[in-house]
Structure formats: C-alpha cells, structure tokens
GROMACS .gro file of C-alpha atoms in nm:
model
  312
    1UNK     CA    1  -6.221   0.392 -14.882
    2UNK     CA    2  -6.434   0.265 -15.139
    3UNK     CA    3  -6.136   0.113 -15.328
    4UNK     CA    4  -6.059  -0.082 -14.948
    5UNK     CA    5  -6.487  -0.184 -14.963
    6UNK     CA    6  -6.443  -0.314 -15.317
    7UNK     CA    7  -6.191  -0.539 -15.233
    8UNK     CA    8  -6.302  -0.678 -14.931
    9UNK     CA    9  -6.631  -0.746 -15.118
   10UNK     CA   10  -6.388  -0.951 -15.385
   11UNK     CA   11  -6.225  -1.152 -15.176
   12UNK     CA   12  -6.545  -1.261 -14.973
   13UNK     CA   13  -6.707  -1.359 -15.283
   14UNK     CA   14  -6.391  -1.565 -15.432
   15UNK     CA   15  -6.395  -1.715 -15.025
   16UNK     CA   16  -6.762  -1.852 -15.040
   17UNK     CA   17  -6.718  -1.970 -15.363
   18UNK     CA   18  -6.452  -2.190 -15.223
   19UNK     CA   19  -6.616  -2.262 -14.938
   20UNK     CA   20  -6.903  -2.381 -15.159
   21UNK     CA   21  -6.711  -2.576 -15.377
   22UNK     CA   22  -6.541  -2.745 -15.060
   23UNK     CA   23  -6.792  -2.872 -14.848
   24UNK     CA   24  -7.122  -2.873 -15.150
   25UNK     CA   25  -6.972  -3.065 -15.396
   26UNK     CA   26  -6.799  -3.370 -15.229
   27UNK     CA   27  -6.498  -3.313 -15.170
   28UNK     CA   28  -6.261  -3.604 -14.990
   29UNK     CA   29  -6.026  -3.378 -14.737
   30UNK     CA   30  -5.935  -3.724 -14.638
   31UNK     CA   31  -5.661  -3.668 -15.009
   32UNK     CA   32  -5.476  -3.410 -14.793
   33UNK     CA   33  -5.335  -3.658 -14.599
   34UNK     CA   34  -5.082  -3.644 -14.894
   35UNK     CA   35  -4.842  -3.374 -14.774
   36UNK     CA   36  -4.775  -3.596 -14.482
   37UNK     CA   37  -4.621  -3.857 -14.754
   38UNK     CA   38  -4.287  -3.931 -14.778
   39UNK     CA   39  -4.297  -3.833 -15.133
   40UNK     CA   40  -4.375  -3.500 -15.067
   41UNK     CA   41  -3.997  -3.422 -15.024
   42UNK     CA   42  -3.963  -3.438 -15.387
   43UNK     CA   43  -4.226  -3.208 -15.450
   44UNK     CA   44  -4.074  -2.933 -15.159
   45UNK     CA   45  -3.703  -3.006 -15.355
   46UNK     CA   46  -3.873  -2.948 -15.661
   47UNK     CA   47  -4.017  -2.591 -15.505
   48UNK     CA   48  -3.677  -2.504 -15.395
   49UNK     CA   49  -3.493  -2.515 -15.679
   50UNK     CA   50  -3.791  -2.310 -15.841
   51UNK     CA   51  -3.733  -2.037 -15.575
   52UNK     CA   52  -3.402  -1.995 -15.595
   53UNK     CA   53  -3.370  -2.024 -15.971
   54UNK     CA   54  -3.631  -1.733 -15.966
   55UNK     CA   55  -3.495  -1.507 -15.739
   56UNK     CA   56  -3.160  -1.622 -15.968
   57UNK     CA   57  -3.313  -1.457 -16.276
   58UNK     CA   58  -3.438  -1.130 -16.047
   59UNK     CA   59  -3.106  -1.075 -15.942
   60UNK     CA   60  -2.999  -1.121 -16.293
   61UNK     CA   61  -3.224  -0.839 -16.418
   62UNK     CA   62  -3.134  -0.615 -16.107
   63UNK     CA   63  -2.764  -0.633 -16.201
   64UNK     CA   64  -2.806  -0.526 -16.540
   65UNK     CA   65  -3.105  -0.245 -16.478
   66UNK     CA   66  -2.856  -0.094 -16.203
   67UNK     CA   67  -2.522  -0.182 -16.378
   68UNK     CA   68  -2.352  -0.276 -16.066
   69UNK     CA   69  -2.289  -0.600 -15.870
   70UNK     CA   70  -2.546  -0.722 -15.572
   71UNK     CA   71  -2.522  -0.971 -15.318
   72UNK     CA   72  -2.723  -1.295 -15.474
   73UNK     CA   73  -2.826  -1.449 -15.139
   74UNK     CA   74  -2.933  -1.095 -14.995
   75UNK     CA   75  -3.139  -1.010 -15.306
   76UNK     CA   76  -3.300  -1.321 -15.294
   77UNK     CA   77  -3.371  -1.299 -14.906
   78UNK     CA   78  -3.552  -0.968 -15.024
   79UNK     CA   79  -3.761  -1.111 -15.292
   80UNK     CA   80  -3.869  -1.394 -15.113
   81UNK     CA   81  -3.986  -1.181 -14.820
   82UNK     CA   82  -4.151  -0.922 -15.035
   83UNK     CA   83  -4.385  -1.248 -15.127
   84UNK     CA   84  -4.440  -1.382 -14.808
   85UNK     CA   85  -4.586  -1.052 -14.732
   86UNK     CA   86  -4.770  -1.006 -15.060
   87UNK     CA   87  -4.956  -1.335 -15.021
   88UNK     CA   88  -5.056  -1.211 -14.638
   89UNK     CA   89  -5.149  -0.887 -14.771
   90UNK     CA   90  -5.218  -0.839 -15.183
   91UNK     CA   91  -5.002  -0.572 -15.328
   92UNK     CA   92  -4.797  -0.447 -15.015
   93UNK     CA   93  -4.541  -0.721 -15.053
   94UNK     CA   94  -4.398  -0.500 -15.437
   95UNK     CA   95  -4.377  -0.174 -15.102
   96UNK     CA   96  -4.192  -0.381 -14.875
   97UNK     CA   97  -3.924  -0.536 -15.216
   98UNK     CA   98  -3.857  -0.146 -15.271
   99UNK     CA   99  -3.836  -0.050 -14.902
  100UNK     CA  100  -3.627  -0.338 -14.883
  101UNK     CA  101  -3.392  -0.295 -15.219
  102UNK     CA  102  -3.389   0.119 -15.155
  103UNK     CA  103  -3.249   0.077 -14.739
  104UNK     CA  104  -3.026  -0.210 -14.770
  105UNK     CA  105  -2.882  -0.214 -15.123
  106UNK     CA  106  -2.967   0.188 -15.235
  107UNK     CA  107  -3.150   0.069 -15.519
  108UNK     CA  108  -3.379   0.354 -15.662
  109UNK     CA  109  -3.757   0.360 -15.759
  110UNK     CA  110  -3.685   0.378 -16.136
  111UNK     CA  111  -3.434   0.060 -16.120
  112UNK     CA  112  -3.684  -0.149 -15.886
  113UNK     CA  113  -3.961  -0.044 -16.082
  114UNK     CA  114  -3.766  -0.119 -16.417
  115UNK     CA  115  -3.644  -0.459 -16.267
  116UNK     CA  116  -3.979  -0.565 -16.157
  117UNK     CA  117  -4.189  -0.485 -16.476
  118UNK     CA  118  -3.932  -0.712 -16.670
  119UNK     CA  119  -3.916  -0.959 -16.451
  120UNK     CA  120  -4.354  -0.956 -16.455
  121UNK     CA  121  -4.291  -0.895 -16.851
  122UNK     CA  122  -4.075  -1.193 -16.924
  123UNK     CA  123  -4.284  -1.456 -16.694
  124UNK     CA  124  -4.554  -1.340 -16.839
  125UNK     CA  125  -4.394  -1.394 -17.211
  126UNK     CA  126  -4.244  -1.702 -17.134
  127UNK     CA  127  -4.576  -1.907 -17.003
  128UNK     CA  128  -4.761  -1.740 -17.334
  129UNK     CA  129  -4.466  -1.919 -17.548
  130UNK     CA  130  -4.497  -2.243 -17.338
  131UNK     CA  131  -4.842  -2.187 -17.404
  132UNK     CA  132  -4.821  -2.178 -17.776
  133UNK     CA  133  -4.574  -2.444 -17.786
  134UNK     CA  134  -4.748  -2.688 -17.582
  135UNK     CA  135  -5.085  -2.587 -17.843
  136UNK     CA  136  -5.304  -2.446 -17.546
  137UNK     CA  137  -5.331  -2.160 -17.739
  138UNK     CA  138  -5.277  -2.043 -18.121
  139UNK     CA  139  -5.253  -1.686 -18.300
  140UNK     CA  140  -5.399  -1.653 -18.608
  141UNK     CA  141  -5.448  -1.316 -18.807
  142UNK     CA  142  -5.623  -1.279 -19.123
  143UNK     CA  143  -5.468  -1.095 -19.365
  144UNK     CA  144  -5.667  -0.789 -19.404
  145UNK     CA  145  -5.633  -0.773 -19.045
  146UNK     CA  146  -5.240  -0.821 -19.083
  147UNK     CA  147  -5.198  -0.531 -19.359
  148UNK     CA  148  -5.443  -0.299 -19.148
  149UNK     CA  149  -5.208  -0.357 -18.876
  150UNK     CA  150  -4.885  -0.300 -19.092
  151UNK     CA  151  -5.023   0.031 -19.234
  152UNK     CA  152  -5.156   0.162 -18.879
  153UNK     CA  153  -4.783   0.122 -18.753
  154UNK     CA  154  -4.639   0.274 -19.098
  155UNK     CA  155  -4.838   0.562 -19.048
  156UNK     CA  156  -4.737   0.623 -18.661
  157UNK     CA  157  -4.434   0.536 -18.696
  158UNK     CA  158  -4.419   0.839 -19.034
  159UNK     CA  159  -4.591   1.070 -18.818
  160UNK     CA  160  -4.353   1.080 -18.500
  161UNK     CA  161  -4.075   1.042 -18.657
  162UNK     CA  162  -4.182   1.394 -18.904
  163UNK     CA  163  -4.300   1.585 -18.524
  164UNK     CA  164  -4.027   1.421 -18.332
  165UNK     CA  165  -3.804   1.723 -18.251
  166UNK     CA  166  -4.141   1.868 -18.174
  167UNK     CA  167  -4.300   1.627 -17.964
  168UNK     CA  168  -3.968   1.570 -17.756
  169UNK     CA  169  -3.976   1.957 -17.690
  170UNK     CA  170  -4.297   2.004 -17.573
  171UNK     CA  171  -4.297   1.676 -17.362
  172UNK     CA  172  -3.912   1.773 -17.225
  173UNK     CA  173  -4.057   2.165 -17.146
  174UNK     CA  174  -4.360   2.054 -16.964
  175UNK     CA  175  -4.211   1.750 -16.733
  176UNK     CA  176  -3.890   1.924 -16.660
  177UNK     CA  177  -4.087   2.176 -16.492
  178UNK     CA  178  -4.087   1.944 -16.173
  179UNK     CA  179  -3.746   1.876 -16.020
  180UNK     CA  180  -3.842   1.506 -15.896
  181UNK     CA  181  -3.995   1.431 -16.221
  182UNK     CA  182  -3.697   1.577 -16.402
  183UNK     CA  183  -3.466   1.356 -16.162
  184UNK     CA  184  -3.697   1.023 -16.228
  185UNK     CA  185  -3.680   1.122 -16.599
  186UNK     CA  186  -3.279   1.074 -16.519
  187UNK     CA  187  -3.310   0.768 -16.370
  188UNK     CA  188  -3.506   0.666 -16.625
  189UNK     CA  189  -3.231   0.751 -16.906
  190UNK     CA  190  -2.944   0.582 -16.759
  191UNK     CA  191  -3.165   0.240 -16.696
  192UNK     CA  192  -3.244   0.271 -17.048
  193UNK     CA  193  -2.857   0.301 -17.116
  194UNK     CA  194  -2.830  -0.022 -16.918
  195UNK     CA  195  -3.096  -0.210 -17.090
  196UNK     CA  196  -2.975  -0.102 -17.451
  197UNK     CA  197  -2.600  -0.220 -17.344
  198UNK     CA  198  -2.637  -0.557 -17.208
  199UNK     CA  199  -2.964  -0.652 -17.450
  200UNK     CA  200  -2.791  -0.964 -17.539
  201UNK     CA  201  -2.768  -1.059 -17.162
  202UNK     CA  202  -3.164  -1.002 -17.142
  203UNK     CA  203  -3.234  -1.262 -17.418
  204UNK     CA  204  -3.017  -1.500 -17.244
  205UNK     CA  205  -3.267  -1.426 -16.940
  206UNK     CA  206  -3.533  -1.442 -17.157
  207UNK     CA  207  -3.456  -1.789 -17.229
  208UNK     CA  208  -3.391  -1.850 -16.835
  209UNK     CA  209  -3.767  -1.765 -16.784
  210UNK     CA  210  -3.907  -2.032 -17.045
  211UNK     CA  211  -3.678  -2.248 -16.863
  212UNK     CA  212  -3.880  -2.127 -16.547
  213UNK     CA  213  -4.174  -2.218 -16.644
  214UNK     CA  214  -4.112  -2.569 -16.751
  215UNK     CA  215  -3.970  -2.618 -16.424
  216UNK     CA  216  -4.280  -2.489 -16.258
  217UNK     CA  217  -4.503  -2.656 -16.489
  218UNK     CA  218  -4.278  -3.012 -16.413
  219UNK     CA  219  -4.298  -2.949 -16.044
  220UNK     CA  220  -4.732  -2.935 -16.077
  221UNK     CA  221  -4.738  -3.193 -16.283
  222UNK     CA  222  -4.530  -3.416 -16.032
  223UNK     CA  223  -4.747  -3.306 -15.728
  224UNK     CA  224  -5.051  -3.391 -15.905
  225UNK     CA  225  -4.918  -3.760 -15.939
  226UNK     CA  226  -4.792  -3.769 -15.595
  227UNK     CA  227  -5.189  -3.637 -15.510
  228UNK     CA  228  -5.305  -3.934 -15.671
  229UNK     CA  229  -5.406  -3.818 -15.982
  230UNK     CA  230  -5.419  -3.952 -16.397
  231UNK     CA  231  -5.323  -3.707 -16.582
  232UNK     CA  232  -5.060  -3.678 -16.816
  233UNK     CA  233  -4.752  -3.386 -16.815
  234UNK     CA  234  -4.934  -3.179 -17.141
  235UNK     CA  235  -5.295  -3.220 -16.965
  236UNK     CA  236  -5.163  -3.061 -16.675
  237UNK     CA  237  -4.969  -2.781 -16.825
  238UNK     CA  238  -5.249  -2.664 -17.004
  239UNK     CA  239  -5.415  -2.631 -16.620
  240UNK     CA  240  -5.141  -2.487 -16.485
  241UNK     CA  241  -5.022  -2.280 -16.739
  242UNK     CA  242  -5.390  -2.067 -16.792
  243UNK     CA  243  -5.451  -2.091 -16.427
  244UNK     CA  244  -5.111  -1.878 -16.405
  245UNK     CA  245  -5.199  -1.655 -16.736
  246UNK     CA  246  -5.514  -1.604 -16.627
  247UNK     CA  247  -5.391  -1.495 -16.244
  248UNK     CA  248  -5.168  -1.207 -16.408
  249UNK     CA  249  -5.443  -1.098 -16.646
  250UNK     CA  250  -5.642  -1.069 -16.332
  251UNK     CA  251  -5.564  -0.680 -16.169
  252UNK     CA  252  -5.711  -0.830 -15.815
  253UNK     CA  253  -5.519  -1.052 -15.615
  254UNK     CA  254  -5.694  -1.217 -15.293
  255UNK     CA  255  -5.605  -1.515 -15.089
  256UNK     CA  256  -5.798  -1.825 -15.252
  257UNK     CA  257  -5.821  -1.656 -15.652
  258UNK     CA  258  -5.568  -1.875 -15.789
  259UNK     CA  259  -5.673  -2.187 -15.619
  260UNK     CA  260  -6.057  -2.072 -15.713
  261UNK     CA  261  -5.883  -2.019 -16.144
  262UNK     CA  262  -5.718  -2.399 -16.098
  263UNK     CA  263  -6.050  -2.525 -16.044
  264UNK     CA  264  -6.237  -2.342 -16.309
  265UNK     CA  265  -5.943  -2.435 -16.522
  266UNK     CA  266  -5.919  -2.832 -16.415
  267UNK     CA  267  -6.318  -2.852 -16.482
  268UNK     CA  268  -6.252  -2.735 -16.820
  269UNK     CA  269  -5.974  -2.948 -16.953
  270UNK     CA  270  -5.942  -3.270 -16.749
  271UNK     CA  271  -6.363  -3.248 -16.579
  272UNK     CA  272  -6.222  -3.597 -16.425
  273UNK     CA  273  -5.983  -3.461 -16.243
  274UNK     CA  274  -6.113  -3.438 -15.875
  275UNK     CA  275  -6.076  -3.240 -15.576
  276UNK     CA  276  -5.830  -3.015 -15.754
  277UNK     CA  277  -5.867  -2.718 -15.496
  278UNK     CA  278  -5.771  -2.894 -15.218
  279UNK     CA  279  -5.423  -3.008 -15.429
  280UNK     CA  280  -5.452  -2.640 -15.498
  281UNK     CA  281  -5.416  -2.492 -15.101
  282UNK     CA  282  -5.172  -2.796 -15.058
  283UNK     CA  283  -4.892  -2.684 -15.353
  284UNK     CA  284  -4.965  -2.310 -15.208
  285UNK     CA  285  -4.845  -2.420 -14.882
  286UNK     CA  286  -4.588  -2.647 -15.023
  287UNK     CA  287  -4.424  -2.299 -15.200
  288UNK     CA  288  -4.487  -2.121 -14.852
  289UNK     CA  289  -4.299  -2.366 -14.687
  290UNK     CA  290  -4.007  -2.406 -14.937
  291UNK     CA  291  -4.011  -1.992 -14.913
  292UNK     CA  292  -3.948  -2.032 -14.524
  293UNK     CA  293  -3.728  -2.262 -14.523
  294UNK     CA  294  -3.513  -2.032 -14.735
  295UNK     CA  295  -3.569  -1.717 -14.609
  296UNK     CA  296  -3.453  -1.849 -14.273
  297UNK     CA  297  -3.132  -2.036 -14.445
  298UNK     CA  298  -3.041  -1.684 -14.527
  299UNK     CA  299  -3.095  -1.500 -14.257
  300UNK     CA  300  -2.931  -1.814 -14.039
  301UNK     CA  301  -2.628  -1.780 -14.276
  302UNK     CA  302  -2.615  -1.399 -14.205
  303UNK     CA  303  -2.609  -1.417 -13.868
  304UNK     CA  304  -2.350  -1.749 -13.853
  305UNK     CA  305  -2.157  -1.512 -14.060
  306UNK     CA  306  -2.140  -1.188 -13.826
  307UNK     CA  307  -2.104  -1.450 -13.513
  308UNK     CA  308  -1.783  -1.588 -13.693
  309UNK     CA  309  -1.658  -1.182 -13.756
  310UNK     CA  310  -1.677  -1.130 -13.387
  311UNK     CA  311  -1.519  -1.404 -13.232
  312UNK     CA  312  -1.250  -1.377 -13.509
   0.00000   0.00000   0.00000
C-alpha cells in the first residue's frame, strides 16, 4: 500500500512539473501543428523500422536463450503489446510479455526472464558505447585506482576458486531444499548451456543493438528538424542518448518522466533549443502510433490467415 502511495505521489510531482513547464514558461502549442505535416510520414517510417528491427533482435535473443525456433511476427506482436500496456500502466506490461510468451509459445520464467535482462543489458550497453563514441561521456581511471581494482579481483577471484567445492555445496544443499527453486535452478542451467553455445551469435546481436541505437538516435534527430529545430545530428544525440541512459538508471517509470529528462537534458546541452517537451509528447505518440499500426498488421494478418484455412 505504501509502495502504491509512493508512486502515485511520483508521478503527480513529475505531472505538475510538466504542467508548469507547459503553460509558465511560454511555450508555443501552436509547434504541434507539426504531426499534421506531410513530413511526418518519414518520421512514423523511421519509427517502424525501429520497432520491428527491435522486436527483430528480441526474437533473436529468445531463440538462442530457449534453443528452439519461434514465430518472428507472433513474438513481435507480443513484445509490442507488452509495451503498449507498460506505457498505460508502469511495470505490468514485463507481466503481460511473460503471460503472453508462457500461454502462447510455452516459454518459461527463467528463459523470459533471461531474454529480457539481455535484451535491457545490451540496450543499455550499446547507448553507453554510442555514448562514448559520440564523446558525451569519457572513462578515465587513475592508476592507483586501476591496480586497487586489479588486486581486489585477484584476491576474489583466489579465494572462490580455493572454497569453490565448498561454496557450491553449501549453496547446492540449502536451495535444493525447495523443489521449485531446485526446478528454476534447472532452468537456469540449461539457459546457461544456451548462452555459452551460441556466444558468438550474441556478439553479432550485440552489434545489432549499437546499430539500434543509431537508428533511434537518427530517427530523433530527423523529427527534431521536421519540428523546426537547429540543431545538428551529434547535439542531438547527446540529448537523446542521456535522456534514454538516464530513463533506465531511473527504477520509477511514470507517464511524462522521459519527456520531463528530455527537457532537463535539452536545457543543458542545446539551452536554445525550445519547446522541447512538447516535441517530446509528439515523438511518444509518434512510437505509439507506429506500435498500433503494427500490432494490428499482425493480428489483421493472423486472422486473414485462419479466414483463408477455412474457406480452403
């Protein structure tokens, strides 16, 4: 109950503040008269190809975690519905993906769980590598630092590897003691099987991700021209790019937190860019759309499909 409070609380606060910066800081709505341009096609292309290349790369990962073949257009009907829910209600839409996966294609908790962590992990990864690339960001470590860090994972690494039998024993003795636990630990075991065969495969999706996010980052950029806006294609993948890092890093997820990060983002690299939050809802409900439009190709296709069956 107080966990349901807390977040209500958060996504009131994150809803004034756009309120605030909306109608307090002169904002022209009359600039959202751009969706209705004719350019705006490119931009909902653009979104397309992002979706299914996405769900492309899920699919990829759920083939390999569950060594066995999948239906592309069903997996990504799944997917894409899981999100439609998840941006009408915050977390439920990863429930509905497994409900979905587990009923229709008997996928179990360990492979969704498995497939969605890498599929968060190597996002994630990817837009910190763009990030790097593009020099939004840089890693330096000293080198006391470095050789503190070397000898910390020497000496962990020395001291499992001398307690190993016993450490595996006394974790194996204790979890085993639970049937579903010992069944999940299964699971587990054979995904890991999976993973360790087809590691070379998982690069090569590695590399799809980076690929990703330049298309994502491309398709911003080109809707913030198309809003009317000078900026150049590095200017606006350092916006883009922390708004997204800074989205995961964030546990909460409300309706308005991303568009509310863009604008704390914009101010801070390009302050001349204006009215960035209403560009913000706009390439939201540019995605949304794009998502409709192919969740109902699918299930359109489907039904076509079983209409054909019957009358053949």
């Amino acid at each position: 109950m107080k966990k349901k409070y807390l977040n209500l609380f958060f996504q009131i606060v994150v809803l004034v503040f756009i309120v605030q910066i909306i109608f307090f800081e002169e904002t022209d709505l009359k600039k959202l008269t751009f969706i209705f341009s004719a350019k705006i096609q490119i931009l909902l292309i653009l979104s397309l190809l992002s979706k299914i290349f996405l769900t492309y790369l899920f699919y990829l990962l759920l083939k390999i975690v569950c060594s066995r073949n999948f239906n592309f257009f069903e997996t990504s009907n799944f997917f894409l519905q899981g999100g439609i829910v998840n941006q009408l209600l915050p977390g439920v839409g990863f429930v509905y993906k497994y409900y979905k996966f587990n009923t229709q294609a008997g996928v179990s908790v360990s492979e969704f769980a498995t497939s969605q962590a890498l599929w968060s992990f190597f996002i994630f990864t990817a837009y910190i590598l763009l990030a790097v690339l593009f020099g939004y960001t840089s890693v330096t470590i000293s080198k006391f630092s470095l050789i503190f860090l070397l000898v910390f994972i020497i000496c962990i690494t020395v001291i499992f590897y001398i307690f190993r039998y016993n450490i595996y024993d006394h974790i194996k003795s204790s979890l085993l003691k639970i049937n579903r636990i010992s069944n999940f630990i299964g699971q587990i075991k054979i995904v890991k099987d999976n993973m360790m065969k087809y590691s070379l495969s998982l690069f090569y999706i590695f590399i799809g991700f980076i690929i990703l996010g330049l298309l994502q980052c491309f398709n911003f950029f080109v809707g913030l021209l198309i809003f009317g806006s000078d900026i150049t294609f590095i200017s606006s993948n350092y916006i883009y790019i922390s708004s997204t890092l800074a989205s995961f890093i964030t546990i909460v997820n409300f309706f308005g937190l991303f568009e509310l990060i863009l604008h704390i983002s914009s101010s801070i690299f390009n302050p001349d860019l204006k009215d960035i939050i209403l560009f913000a809802f706009a390439f939201r409900l540019i995605n949304i759309l794009a998502t409709l439009i192919l969740i109902i190709t699918y299930n359109t296709t489907k039904v076509t499909k079983m209409l054909l069956q019957l009358v053949l």
